Amino acid sequence: MTSREPLARRVTAVAVGVIVAGVIAVGIPANAPYELPEPPEQNRGDWVMPLDRYMGPSTTRLTYAEELLIEPCLQEAGFTDVEVPWRDVDAATNALESQAVRAFDLSDARARGYHVAPTDDPGATAWRTYSTTVFADPVFEARMRCGDEVLSEHPELAQDDLTSSIAIRLSDAAFSEARRDDDVLDTADEWRSCLIDSDVFESGTFATEALEKTLPRSPAGMPTVEMASEFGSGDPSSPISSDEIRLATADAACRESSGYLEALYQAEWRRQLTVPHDYGELLAQVDVEQVAQANRTVERVLETRTPARR
C-alpha cells in the first residue's frame, strides 16, 4: 500500500473507495441546489473546509473519552477495580480510521517524509480485553447509571453519527474531484519542473534524469509505487531515511511554489460550498455548536484523563 494523499477523513480504509465513488455518482455539481450557510474563514494551514463543522469526534476517540468519564463515577460507587487501560488513542485512530491529510506539505515532509502516520497501539490488547468484558450485574447497573450521568453532564456527546458520516462522504468526494480540477492540474507542469530542477539526487534510482521519466502527472501521484517501495513509506514502523526526507521536502516545497496547494484548497472549498439538496436539508438541522463542543470535550478529556502508560 503506497502512502498517497488519503481521500478519507474518518472512514475505514476499506470503505473509502466505495463511499467516495458512491457520493461522486450522486454528484456535487457547481450549481447544486443547496448552498451551505455562513462558511468559516479560510485557513489553508489547517485545511479548514465548510463541511468540517458537521463532523463530530471519531468513534475511536469518542468511545475512549466516554469510558474515561465513566471511570471515576464507577470508582466512587465502590468499584475501584474497574480501570480504563492506557492506550495510544492517536495511533489507534490512525490504525482504525483514515485521517485528515488533505494536502501533503512541508510540516508532513519534515516530520516523516512520505511515511504514513504511526498506527502501533501498544495498548490495543488491554483495551480489547476491557471493552469486551462482561461485567456482573452490580457493575453493569452502575455503568448504566454512570453513563447516563456523563451524558447528562455532557449532552453534546449524545450524537447521531449519521450527519458526520454524510459530511465526511461529501468532503471526500469534493477532495477527490478537486484533485482533477483544471486549475489544479494547470499547476502540474510547474511542479514537475520545480522538482526536477531541485536536483535532489545526483545519482541513484531517483536522480534527476530518472525523475524526468517517472514523475506522475500531478503531486497526487506521489510517492510513486517505486518510491513507496524503496522508502517503505506504507509501513509506519519502518525507518525514515534521510533520502526520503530530502525528496519529500523538495516535493512539498514545489507543491507550494507551483501554486498546487493553493489551487487544490480553493478547488475543494468551491465544491464543499454546495451539496445535493437532500443532504443540505439534513445538515441544516445540525447544531454545529454542539458538534464543536463535542469535539472540544473529547479532546480535553483525552488530554487530561488518559492514564499513564503501565
PDB file of N, CA and C in Angstrom, residues 12 16 146 150 222 227 288 308:
ATOM      1  N   THR A  12     -13.243   3.942   7.459  1.00  0.00           N
ATOM      2  CA  THR A  12     -12.265   2.866   7.396  1.00  0.00           C
ATOM      3  C   THR A  12     -11.685   2.793   6.000  1.00  0.00           C
ATOM      4  N   VAL A  16     -13.339   3.371   1.836  1.00  0.00           N
ATOM      5  CA  VAL A  16     -13.135   4.666   1.203  1.00  0.00           C
ATOM      6  C   VAL A  16     -13.561   4.659  -0.254  1.00  0.00           C
ATOM      7  N   CYS A 146     -23.881   5.558  35.541  1.00  0.00           N
ATOM      8  CA  CYS A 146     -22.786   6.492  35.327  1.00  0.00           C
ATOM      9  C   CYS A 146     -22.779   7.026  33.893  1.00  0.00           C
ATOM     10  N   VAL A 150     -22.949  10.913  32.764  1.00  0.00           N
ATOM     11  CA  VAL A 150     -21.983  11.542  31.858  1.00  0.00           C
ATOM     12  C   VAL A 150     -22.713  12.279  30.740  1.00  0.00           C
ATOM     13  N   MET A 222       2.141  11.162  -5.846  1.00  0.00           N
ATOM     14  CA  MET A 222       3.363  10.993  -5.045  1.00  0.00           C
ATOM     15  C   MET A 222       3.049  10.417  -3.668  1.00  0.00           C
ATOM     16  N   MET A 227       8.795   4.644  -5.381  1.00  0.00           N
ATOM     17  CA  MET A 227       9.286   5.407  -4.234  1.00  0.00           C
ATOM     18  C   MET A 227       8.784   4.804  -2.926  1.00  0.00           C
ATOM     19  N   VAL A 288     -24.379  22.962  14.914  1.00  0.00           N
ATOM     20  CA  VAL A 288     -22.938  22.920  14.697  1.00  0.00           C
ATOM     21  C   VAL A 288     -22.154  23.313  15.952  1.00  0.00           C
ATOM     22  N   ALA A 308      -1.543   7.140  32.698  1.00  0.00           N
ATOM     23  CA  ALA A 308      -0.141   6.920  32.334  1.00  0.00           C
ATOM     24  C   ALA A 308       0.023   5.500  31.796  1.00  0.00           C
TER      25      ALA A 308
END
